[in-house]
Amino acid sequence: MRYPAATLNVQKSKYYAVVTIPEPLRDHFNGRKQLKRSTGTSDKKLAEQILHEKASELHRLLDAANRTKSPIYVAIKNYIDAIGTCDILSFDSINLDDPNVIEDILFQLHRDAQIKMYSGCDDAMHQAQLRIEPAQHEVMRLNEARLAQIEQVTEKKFSEVSEEYLTSKTWGREKTKVSAQKAWDEFIKNMGDLPVSGITKQVGYKYAKLLAHTLANKTIKNRIGFVSQVLSYTEKEGLIDVNPLKGLDLNGYGKKTERYRSFTTDQLHELFKQDLPDDVDLLLSILITTGMRIDEAATLTYEDIKVDDGIPFFDLTVGTKVIKNIGSARQVPIIPKIANRIGTGKGRLFPRFKMDADGKAQSAASKACMSHIRNVTEDSNLVVHSLRGTLKDKLRNAGVQKEINDFITGHGSGDVAGSYGSGPSLKVRYEALSKVAHPWLKTTT
């Protein structure tokens, strides 16, 4: 039963915590409509601090009254009254929600009832049976119903457990949390809200086969992976013995993931000769000359631009940066064609691209760029991310070592991994990027 919230009332210059007694419980309190407890103070702020403690005290009184309304409570009390003893147990300590406790109590009561019914004269035995057996049967009937109810409750549905997991887990990114919820909703929509014990390996493979009609293998693995996370949580909570979806062989389901292709030189010329908005043009120029991920570039600020020994660079090692992995925390040199265009200022370089709850601007920036890329090609494997692969290809063709190439694009160990100064120096990275000509870019003095 839900109880009304406690409020503060002033009586004789003192604050009292007051709770309205629900109508079904008022007969337990001789018809009273309210319970109250003094906070012992006339200071309102102090009384507000004490209110929670007093409210808990009052709610405990209501809990005790509410227990007396339980059919199990009434049946057991009648049973005890029929036996005519009150020293069997401390009745107030009975946990009416635990069938095992009730079963133990019934064993004790049944033993005492047998003594009462089979001692003394025949008439006394008969009278005892008339009083005790109906009460005993009622308790047994109610307890069996309670056992069935609890068994049904413990058989939790997937939706219930996923909600528990959602609130218990600390999510690093809001986007991941949303993706998980969508994956769970899709699973329930397609497979039904199954009890967790009813989810088997066969269910997992059946779901994978269903998803394979429209989704790529990587997406299928991600979707089932989110479902598997819930079942791992369920396993730890003791609701199932083993997570059945762990270790499923999903390699044969869905389309193979197609790799992004690099832009040709002609396509780059076509892309940049368009009448691009200034921010889109600058963003695409940074991407093709640095190999940065779109979100790394879209969230850049003027404060991220630093200079060391005459070499300007984007500093992605700042602690506030949302990075993909440790290798992404790096310093990326800026070639003159880009440095001359950026100039100086404060705040974000691309304020038009709104940041989401995770502090990322990938969605807005990608949408703005893709419409111009689609003017050049309809190839689904040519996207904004393709510029990153394009630079890697051009660095390799220019003879840049793989280690330097990977470090520049964030596939290496990064500038914050290991000891200070690990990896190729800023000068080496700058010289490597300078080996790639970019005749498609605008020239700005």
Tab-separated table of C-alpha atoms in Angstrom:
chain	number	residue	atom	x	y	z
A	1	MET	CA	0.000	0.000	0.000
A	2	ARG	CA	1.280	3.475	-0.881
A	3	TYR	CA	1.148	5.981	1.953
A	4	PRO	CA	0.634	9.756	1.741
A	5	ALA	CA	3.779	11.847	1.999
A	6	ALA	CA	4.577	13.403	5.364
A	7	THR	CA	4.113	17.154	5.761
A	8	LEU	CA	5.127	19.715	8.377
A	9	ASN	CA	2.489	21.366	10.586
A	10	VAL	CA	3.035	23.936	13.330
A	11	GLN	CA	1.387	23.221	16.663
A	12	LYS	CA	2.144	25.263	19.760
A	13	SER	CA	5.186	26.853	18.049
A	14	LYS	CA	6.704	23.419	17.285
A	15	TYR	CA	6.885	21.678	13.918
A	16	TYR	CA	5.264	18.229	13.649
A	17	ALA	CA	5.645	15.594	10.965
A	18	VAL	CA	2.108	14.599	9.949
A	19	VAL	CA	0.885	11.679	7.806
A	20	THR	CA	-2.710	11.034	6.818
A	21	ILE	CA	-3.803	7.504	7.737
A	22	PRO	CA	-5.279	5.631	4.738
A	23	GLU	CA	-8.969	4.953	5.361
A	24	PRO	CA	-8.673	1.110	5.415
A	25	LEU	CA	-6.201	1.368	8.318
A	26	ARG	CA	-8.023	3.869	10.506
A	27	ASP	CA	-9.834	1.268	12.580
A	28	HIS	CA	-6.406	0.044	13.719
A	29	PHE	CA	-5.788	3.531	15.169
A	30	ASN	CA	-9.223	3.842	16.826
A	31	GLY	CA	-10.623	5.910	13.960
A	32	ARG	CA	-7.901	8.554	13.924
A	33	LYS	CA	-7.268	10.283	10.597
A	34	GLN	CA	-3.663	11.388	11.149
A	35	LEU	CA	-0.435	10.304	12.805
A	36	LYS	CA	2.053	12.878	13.981
A	37	ARG	CA	5.476	13.106	15.590
A	38	SER	CA	7.155	16.197	16.961
A	39	THR	CA	10.412	17.296	15.372
A	40	GLY	CA	11.272	19.030	18.640
A	41	THR	CA	12.112	22.316	16.987
A	42	SER	CA	10.547	25.606	15.942
A	43	ASP	CA	13.209	26.125	13.258
A	44	LYS	CA	11.630	25.301	9.894
A	45	LYS	CA	14.903	24.470	8.109
A	46	LEU	CA	15.954	22.127	10.903
A	47	ALA	CA	12.471	20.584	10.924
A	48	GLU	CA	12.714	19.919	7.168
A	49	GLN	CA	15.962	18.037	7.773
A	50	ILE	CA	14.312	15.910	10.475
A	51	LEU	CA	11.136	15.328	8.449
A	52	HIS	CA	12.466	12.283	6.562
A	53	GLU	CA	13.424	10.489	9.785
A	54	LYS	CA	10.031	11.168	11.369
A	55	ALA	CA	8.188	10.203	8.188
A	56	SER	CA	9.973	6.830	8.165
A	57	GLU	CA	8.890	6.294	11.774
A	58	LEU	CA	5.265	7.062	10.948
A	59	HIS	CA	5.310	4.853	7.847
A	60	ARG	CA	6.599	1.960	9.952
A	61	LEU	CA	3.497	2.322	12.144
A	62	LEU	CA	1.333	2.221	9.032
A	63	ASP	CA	3.237	-0.849	7.816
A	64	ALA	CA	2.473	-2.633	11.075
A	65	ALA	CA	-1.204	-1.735	10.751
A	66	ASN	CA	-1.275	-2.800	7.112
A	67	ARG	CA	0.108	-6.222	8.006
A	68	THR	CA	-2.941	-6.913	10.170
A	69	LYS	CA	-5.086	-6.621	7.029
A	70	SER	CA	-3.212	-9.443	5.307
A	71	PRO	CA	-5.345	-12.615	4.898
A	72	ILE	CA	-2.304	-14.662	5.914
A	73	TYR	CA	-1.957	-12.607	9.093
A	74	VAL	CA	-5.640	-12.998	9.956
A	75	ALA	CA	-5.631	-16.745	9.234
A	76	ILE	CA	-2.522	-17.417	11.321
A	77	LYS	CA	-3.843	-15.259	14.180
A	78	ASN	CA	-7.137	-17.190	14.139
A	79	TYR	CA	-5.135	-20.402	14.136
A	80	ILE	CA	-3.168	-19.274	17.195
A	81	ASP	CA	-6.375	-18.139	18.942
A	82	ALA	CA	-7.902	-21.557	18.219
A	83	ILE	CA	-4.940	-23.326	19.751
A	84	GLY	CA	-5.182	-21.070	22.793
A	85	THR	CA	-1.521	-20.201	23.143
A	86	CYS	CA	0.496	-17.075	22.528
A	87	ASP	CA	4.014	-18.246	23.350
A	88	ILE	CA	4.742	-20.005	20.053
A	89	LEU	CA	6.450	-17.085	18.392
A	90	SER	CA	6.770	-13.327	18.271
A	91	PHE	CA	3.931	-12.700	15.853
A	92	ASP	CA	5.033	-9.172	14.992
A	93	SER	CA	8.311	-10.505	13.561
A	94	ILE	CA	6.648	-12.783	10.993
A	95	ASN	CA	7.700	-12.016	7.410
A	96	LEU	CA	4.423	-12.595	5.598
A	97	ASP	CA	6.130	-12.299	2.199
A	98	ASP	CA	8.393	-15.317	2.748
A	99	PRO	CA	6.619	-18.649	2.147
A	100	ASN	CA	9.506	-20.533	3.777
A	101	VAL	CA	8.992	-18.610	7.021
A	102	ILE	CA	5.256	-19.304	6.938
A	103	GLU	CA	5.929	-22.969	6.249
A	104	ASP	CA	8.125	-23.180	9.376
A	105	ILE	CA	5.453	-21.429	11.430
A	106	LEU	CA	2.780	-23.825	10.167
A	107	PHE	CA	4.924	-26.777	11.220
A	108	GLN	CA	5.100	-25.418	14.765
A	109	LEU	CA	1.432	-24.544	14.883
A	110	HIS	CA	0.382	-27.886	13.419
A	111	ARG	CA	2.372	-29.720	16.092
A	112	ASP	CA	0.708	-27.731	18.896
A	113	ALA	CA	-2.700	-28.155	17.268
A	114	GLN	CA	-2.245	-31.929	17.217
A	115	ILE	CA	-1.490	-31.877	20.936
A	116	LYS	CA	-4.643	-29.832	21.607
A	117	MET	CA	-6.859	-32.010	19.420
A	118	TYR	CA	-5.653	-35.339	20.783
A	119	SER	CA	-5.444	-34.601	24.485
A	120	GLY	CA	-8.225	-34.715	27.044
A	121	CYS	CA	-11.714	-36.175	26.611
A	122	ASP	CA	-13.385	-36.942	23.309
A	123	ASP	CA	-15.649	-33.887	23.561
A	124	ALA	CA	-12.630	-31.592	24.113
A	125	MET	CA	-10.900	-33.153	21.116
A	126	HIS	CA	-13.980	-32.628	18.980
A	127	GLN	CA	-14.331	-28.977	20.024
A	128	ALA	CA	-10.636	-28.382	19.331
A	129	GLN	CA	-10.946	-29.870	15.851
A	130	LEU	CA	-13.974	-27.675	15.081
A	131	ARG	CA	-11.945	-24.586	15.903
A	132	ILE	CA	-8.491	-25.519	14.662
A	133	GLU	CA	-8.985	-27.366	11.373
A	134	PRO	CA	-10.837	-24.560	9.499
A	135	ALA	CA	-8.133	-22.076	10.498
A	136	GLN	CA	-5.398	-24.548	9.520
A	137	HIS	CA	-6.956	-25.181	6.108
A	138	GLU	CA	-7.336	-21.454	5.467
A	139	VAL	CA	-3.692	-20.787	6.258
A	140	MET	CA	-2.565	-23.641	4.017
A	141	ARG	CA	-4.795	-22.444	1.172
A	142	LEU	CA	-3.537	-18.882	1.398
A	143	ASN	CA	0.055	-19.969	1.668
A	144	GLU	CA	-0.188	-22.136	-1.440
A	145	ALA	CA	-1.595	-19.154	-3.341
A	146	ARG	CA	1.238	-16.974	-2.037
A	147	LEU	CA	3.825	-19.548	-3.130
A	148	ALA	CA	2.363	-19.631	-6.626
A	149	GLN	CA	2.287	-15.831	-6.733
A	150	ILE	CA	5.917	-15.500	-5.665
A	151	GLU	CA	7.009	-18.175	-8.138
A	152	GLN	CA	5.317	-16.204	-10.891
A	153	VAL	CA	6.944	-12.945	-9.775
A	154	THR	CA	10.443	-14.452	-9.652
A	155	GLU	CA	9.981	-15.595	-13.247
A	156	LYS	CA	10.868	-12.131	-14.491
A	157	LYS	CA	10.235	-11.010	-18.032
A	158	PHE	CA	13.047	-9.699	-20.195
A	159	SER	CA	11.528	-6.193	-20.124
A	160	GLU	CA	11.677	-6.119	-16.322
A	161	VAL	CA	15.282	-7.251	-16.104
A	162	SER	CA	16.425	-4.925	-18.894
A	163	GLU	CA	14.884	-1.998	-17.003
A	164	GLU	CA	16.737	-3.032	-13.846
A	165	TYR	CA	19.987	-3.340	-15.789
A	166	LEU	CA	19.423	0.044	-17.422
A	167	THR	CA	19.219	1.819	-14.065
A	168	SER	CA	21.965	-0.187	-12.339
A	169	LYS	CA	24.635	0.303	-15.013
A	170	THR	CA	26.791	3.402	-15.338
A	171	TRP	CA	26.636	4.318	-19.013
A	172	GLY	CA	29.697	6.025	-20.434
A	173	ARG	CA	27.805	7.570	-23.337
A	174	GLU	CA	24.161	8.503	-23.724
A	175	LYS	CA	24.270	7.239	-27.318
A	176	THR	CA	25.234	3.741	-26.110
A	177	LYS	CA	22.413	3.776	-23.571
A	178	VAL	CA	19.869	4.757	-26.241
A	179	SER	CA	21.219	2.098	-28.629
A	180	ALA	CA	20.846	-0.539	-25.916
A	181	GLN	CA	17.238	0.441	-25.239
A	182	LYS	CA	16.421	0.286	-28.956
A	183	ALA	CA	18.024	-3.150	-29.245
A	184	TRP	CA	15.997	-4.460	-26.287
A	185	ASP	CA	12.760	-3.012	-27.687
A	186	GLU	CA	13.450	-4.654	-31.050
A	187	PHE	CA	14.135	-8.000	-29.376
A	188	ILE	CA	10.843	-7.836	-27.448
A	189	LYS	CA	8.957	-6.700	-30.551
A	190	ASN	CA	10.243	-9.617	-32.652
A	191	MET	CA	10.573	-12.421	-30.097
A	192	GLY	CA	8.017	-11.411	-27.467
A	193	ASP	CA	8.586	-10.403	-23.847
A	194	LEU	CA	9.948	-13.798	-22.840
A	195	PRO	CA	10.703	-14.860	-19.279
A	196	VAL	CA	14.482	-14.752	-18.908
A	197	SER	CA	14.625	-18.491	-18.231
A	198	GLY	CA	12.853	-19.043	-21.556
A	199	ILE	CA	15.589	-17.357	-23.601
A	200	THR	CA	17.777	-20.139	-25.012
A	201	LYS	CA	20.550	-20.440	-27.596
A	202	GLN	CA	17.890	-21.482	-30.099
A	203	VAL	CA	16.058	-18.199	-29.433
A	204	GLY	CA	19.309	-16.322	-30.082
A	205	TYR	CA	19.928	-18.078	-33.391
A	206	LYS	CA	16.306	-17.671	-34.440
A	207	TYR	CA	16.551	-13.930	-33.772
A	208	ALA	CA	19.833	-13.695	-35.693
A	209	LYS	CA	18.215	-15.437	-38.668
A	210	LEU	CA	15.338	-12.975	-38.556
A	211	LEU	CA	17.667	-9.961	-38.463
A	212	ALA	CA	19.791	-11.383	-41.278
A	213	HIS	CA	17.078	-10.539	-43.821
A	214	THR	CA	17.845	-6.822	-43.619
A	215	LEU	CA	20.933	-6.171	-41.462
A	216	ALA	CA	24.675	-6.540	-41.794
A	217	ASN	CA	26.548	-9.079	-39.696
A	218	LYS	CA	28.191	-6.401	-37.552
A	219	THR	CA	24.814	-4.853	-36.717
A	220	ILE	CA	23.342	-8.258	-35.821
A	221	LYS	CA	26.226	-8.913	-33.445
A	222	ASN	CA	25.717	-5.512	-31.828
A	223	ARG	CA	21.960	-6.039	-31.385
A	224	ILE	CA	22.326	-9.490	-29.846
A	225	GLY	CA	25.286	-8.254	-27.818
A	226	PHE	CA	23.040	-5.747	-26.025
A	227	VAL	CA	20.532	-8.511	-25.239
A	228	SER	CA	23.379	-10.691	-23.991
A	229	GLN	CA	24.502	-7.940	-21.601
A	230	VAL	CA	21.104	-8.087	-19.869
A	231	LEU	CA	21.321	-11.862	-19.548
A	232	SER	CA	24.831	-11.620	-18.061
A	233	TYR	CA	23.378	-9.252	-15.467
A	234	THR	CA	20.530	-11.737	-14.897
A	235	GLU	CA	23.074	-14.529	-14.400
A	236	LYS	CA	24.910	-12.487	-11.771
A	237	GLU	CA	21.621	-11.785	-10.010
A	238	GLY	CA	20.968	-15.524	-9.769
A	239	LEU	CA	17.818	-15.593	-11.912
A	240	ILE	CA	19.433	-17.892	-14.493
A	241	ASP	CA	22.402	-20.247	-14.230
A	242	VAL	CA	24.160	-19.383	-17.497
A	243	ASN	CA	23.826	-16.626	-20.107
A	244	PRO	CA	22.646	-18.646	-23.163
A	245	LEU	CA	23.562	-15.937	-25.695
A	246	LYS	CA	27.210	-15.758	-24.683
A	247	GLY	CA	29.485	-17.251	-27.308
A	248	LEU	CA	26.928	-17.652	-30.101
A	249	ASP	CA	28.498	-18.284	-33.517
A	250	LEU	CA	26.958	-15.423	-35.514
A	251	ASN	CA	29.524	-15.183	-38.324
A	252	GLY	CA	27.204	-16.655	-40.943
A	253	TYR	CA	24.292	-14.295	-40.337
A	254	GLY	CA	23.618	-11.129	-42.331
A	255	LYS	CA	25.547	-9.318	-45.013
A	256	LYS	CA	29.291	-8.931	-44.661
A	257	THR	CA	30.347	-5.460	-43.655
A	258	GLU	CA	31.570	-3.575	-46.720
A	259	ARG	CA	34.687	-1.477	-46.294
A	260	TYR	CA	34.654	2.216	-47.042
A	261	ARG	CA	36.426	3.081	-50.286
A	262	SER	CA	38.825	5.963	-50.812
A	263	PHE	CA	38.061	8.943	-53.035
A	264	THR	CA	39.849	9.191	-56.345
A	265	THR	CA	41.763	12.353	-57.241
A	266	ASP	CA	39.042	13.332	-59.740
A	267	GLN	CA	36.326	12.853	-57.099
A	268	LEU	CA	38.233	15.078	-54.654
A	269	HIS	CA	38.451	17.824	-57.295
A	270	GLU	CA	34.716	17.478	-57.979
A	271	LEU	CA	33.923	17.591	-54.267
A	272	PHE	CA	35.892	20.727	-53.431
A	273	LYS	CA	35.060	22.716	-56.560
A	274	GLN	CA	31.411	22.876	-55.431
A	275	ASP	CA	30.053	26.054	-53.894
A	276	LEU	CA	30.397	24.718	-50.363
A	277	PRO	CA	29.371	26.572	-47.201
A	278	ASP	CA	32.509	27.944	-45.535
A	279	ASP	CA	32.244	25.712	-42.462
A	280	VAL	CA	31.629	22.575	-44.538
A	281	ASP	CA	34.535	23.432	-46.840
A	282	LEU	CA	36.868	23.979	-43.874
A	283	LEU	CA	35.717	20.807	-42.125
A	284	LEU	CA	36.231	18.646	-45.225
A	285	SER	CA	39.640	20.289	-45.759
A	286	ILE	CA	40.727	19.458	-42.215
A	287	LEU	CA	39.556	15.872	-42.630
A	288	ILE	CA	41.464	15.241	-45.880
A	289	THR	CA	44.679	16.862	-44.593
A	290	THR	CA	44.771	15.354	-41.089
A	291	GLY	CA	42.941	12.004	-41.304
A	292	MET	CA	40.946	12.989	-38.226
A	293	ARG	CA	37.600	11.373	-37.456
A	294	ILE	CA	34.672	13.649	-38.261
A	295	ASP	CA	33.697	14.029	-34.615
A	296	GLU	CA	37.261	14.907	-33.611
A	297	ALA	CA	37.239	17.719	-36.174
A	298	ALA	CA	33.631	18.871	-35.676
A	299	THR	CA	34.183	19.543	-31.970
A	300	LEU	CA	37.485	21.437	-32.364
A	301	THR	CA	37.901	24.791	-30.655
A	302	TYR	CA	40.378	27.608	-31.262
A	303	GLU	CA	41.821	26.733	-27.861
A	304	ASP	CA	42.765	23.284	-29.248
A	305	ILE	CA	45.148	24.942	-31.706
A	306	LYS	CA	48.645	25.189	-30.265
A	307	VAL	CA	52.163	25.764	-31.557
A	308	ASP	CA	55.369	23.940	-30.684
A	309	ASP	CA	58.688	24.967	-32.227
A	310	GLY	CA	56.880	26.842	-34.969
A	311	ILE	CA	54.577	23.914	-35.861
A	312	PRO	CA	50.823	24.511	-35.349
A	313	PHE	CA	48.821	21.465	-34.295
A	314	PHE	CA	45.437	20.333	-33.042
A	315	ASP	CA	45.812	19.125	-29.456
A	316	LEU	CA	43.484	16.149	-28.896
A	317	THR	CA	45.148	15.174	-25.606
A	318	VAL	CA	43.071	17.597	-23.513
A	319	GLY	CA	41.278	15.740	-20.690
A	320	THR	CA	37.880	17.189	-21.577
A	321	LYS	CA	37.990	15.708	-25.088
A	322	VAL	CA	35.590	12.852	-25.871
A	323	ILE	CA	37.898	10.410	-27.634
A	324	LYS	CA	37.307	6.951	-29.091
A	325	ASN	CA	40.345	5.285	-27.487
A	326	ILE	CA	43.759	6.010	-26.010
A	327	GLY	CA	45.353	6.151	-29.455
A	328	SER	CA	43.032	9.008	-30.371
A	329	ALA	CA	44.617	11.275	-27.740
A	330	ARG	CA	47.270	12.750	-30.004
A	331	GLN	CA	48.709	15.937	-31.492
A	332	VAL	CA	47.865	16.415	-35.181
A	333	PRO	CA	49.994	18.886	-37.198
A	334	ILE	CA	48.245	21.518	-39.316
A	335	ILE	CA	49.650	22.129	-42.797
A	336	PRO	CA	49.956	25.788	-43.938
A	337	LYS	CA	46.984	25.634	-46.347
A	338	ILE	CA	44.712	24.934	-43.360
A	339	ALA	CA	46.476	27.075	-40.759
A	340	ASN	CA	46.135	30.140	-42.997
A	341	ARG	CA	42.395	29.583	-43.362
A	342	ILE	CA	41.618	29.051	-39.695
A	343	GLY	CA	43.187	32.194	-38.303
A	344	THR	CA	42.502	33.056	-34.657
A	345	GLY	CA	39.391	33.254	-32.511
A	346	LYS	CA	37.632	31.825	-29.466
A	347	GLY	CA	35.260	28.929	-28.922
A	348	ARG	CA	34.294	26.225	-31.406
A	349	LEU	CA	35.479	26.244	-34.988
A	350	PHE	CA	32.140	24.798	-36.121
A	351	PRO	CA	29.389	26.121	-33.819
A	352	ARG	CA	26.648	25.272	-36.355
A	353	PHE	CA	27.093	21.563	-35.709
A	354	LYS	CA	25.204	21.034	-32.457
A	355	MET	CA	26.631	18.753	-29.796
A	356	ASP	CA	24.575	15.894	-28.391
A	357	ALA	CA	24.257	14.674	-24.796
A	358	ASP	CA	27.624	12.894	-25.095
A	359	GLY	CA	29.421	16.074	-26.174
A	360	LYS	CA	29.736	14.836	-29.775
A	361	ALA	CA	28.762	16.601	-33.015
A	362	GLN	CA	29.198	13.754	-35.481
A	363	SER	CA	25.541	13.464	-36.487
A	364	ALA	CA	25.002	17.119	-37.414
A	365	ALA	CA	28.387	17.483	-39.112
A	366	SER	CA	28.030	14.298	-41.142
A	367	LYS	CA	24.569	15.282	-42.326
A	368	ALA	CA	25.848	18.671	-43.506
A	369	CYS	CA	28.754	17.110	-45.409
A	370	MET	CA	27.025	14.092	-46.928
A	371	SER	CA	24.632	16.090	-49.094
A	372	HIS	CA	27.658	17.537	-50.947
A	373	ILE	CA	29.415	14.178	-51.204
A	374	ARG	CA	26.269	12.705	-52.762
A	375	ASN	CA	26.467	15.416	-55.438
A	376	VAL	CA	29.710	13.746	-56.528
A	377	THR	CA	28.925	10.044	-56.050
A	378	GLU	CA	26.055	7.744	-55.138
A	379	ASP	CA	28.462	4.998	-54.056
A	380	SER	CA	27.282	3.963	-50.565
A	381	ASN	CA	30.859	3.050	-49.658
A	382	LEU	CA	32.020	6.612	-50.206
A	383	VAL	CA	31.142	8.683	-47.140
A	384	VAL	CA	32.723	11.354	-44.945
A	385	HIS	CA	34.780	8.690	-43.191
A	386	SER	CA	36.293	7.807	-46.586
A	387	LEU	CA	38.429	10.962	-46.407
A	388	ARG	CA	40.296	9.379	-43.508
A	389	GLY	CA	41.135	6.300	-45.560
A	390	THR	CA	41.991	8.494	-48.531
A	391	LEU	CA	44.694	10.310	-46.562
A	392	LYS	CA	46.086	7.016	-45.246
A	393	ASP	CA	46.395	5.797	-48.842
A	394	LYS	CA	48.144	8.990	-49.946
A	395	LEU	CA	50.547	8.891	-46.985
A	396	ARG	CA	51.436	5.298	-47.848
A	397	ASN	CA	51.921	6.203	-51.508
A	398	ALA	CA	54.205	9.054	-50.427
A	399	GLY	CA	56.442	6.570	-48.647
A	400	VAL	CA	55.409	7.406	-45.077
A	401	GLN	CA	56.132	4.546	-42.679
A	402	LYS	CA	53.106	2.649	-41.356
A	403	GLU	CA	53.926	3.504	-37.724
A	404	ILE	CA	53.882	7.252	-38.494
A	405	ASN	CA	50.809	6.874	-40.699
A	406	ASP	CA	48.895	5.072	-37.936
A	407	PHE	CA	50.027	7.523	-35.271
A	408	ILE	CA	48.809	10.524	-37.275
A	409	THR	CA	45.338	9.029	-37.812
A	410	GLY	CA	44.911	7.750	-34.254
A	411	HIS	CA	45.566	4.068	-34.870
A	412	GLY	CA	48.777	4.109	-32.847
A	413	SER	CA	49.467	4.322	-29.110
A	414	GLY	CA	48.679	8.031	-28.786
A	415	ASP	CA	50.535	10.836	-27.034
A	416	VAL	CA	49.249	10.006	-23.540
A	417	ALA	CA	50.076	6.296	-23.594
A	418	GLY	CA	53.318	5.002	-22.151
A	419	SER	CA	56.134	7.373	-21.251
A	420	TYR	CA	56.389	11.007	-22.295
A	421	GLY	CA	57.710	11.499	-25.809
A	422	SER	CA	56.666	8.084	-27.134
A	423	GLY	CA	55.862	7.837	-30.803
A	424	PRO	CA	57.103	9.929	-33.743
A	425	SER	CA	57.810	13.566	-32.924
A	426	LEU	CA	55.532	16.404	-33.957
A	427	LYS	CA	58.123	17.450	-36.552
A	428	VAL	CA	58.200	13.967	-38.085
A	429	ARG	CA	54.392	13.936	-38.300
A	430	TYR	CA	54.360	17.419	-39.845
A	431	GLU	CA	56.907	16.437	-42.472
A	432	ALA	CA	54.904	13.317	-43.293
A	433	LEU	CA	51.654	15.271	-43.804
A	434	SER	CA	53.519	17.852	-45.904
A	435	LYS	CA	54.485	15.124	-48.406
A	436	VAL	CA	50.874	14.928	-49.594
A	437	ALA	CA	49.843	17.620	-52.072
A	438	HIS	CA	46.249	18.828	-51.998
A	439	PRO	CA	45.662	20.646	-55.307
A	440	TRP	CA	41.868	20.416	-54.837
A	441	LEU	CA	41.940	22.711	-51.776
A	442	LYS	CA	41.275	26.439	-51.884
A	443	THR	CA	44.385	28.566	-51.559
A	444	THR	CA	44.110	31.303	-48.937
A	445	THR	CA	46.816	33.737	-47.972
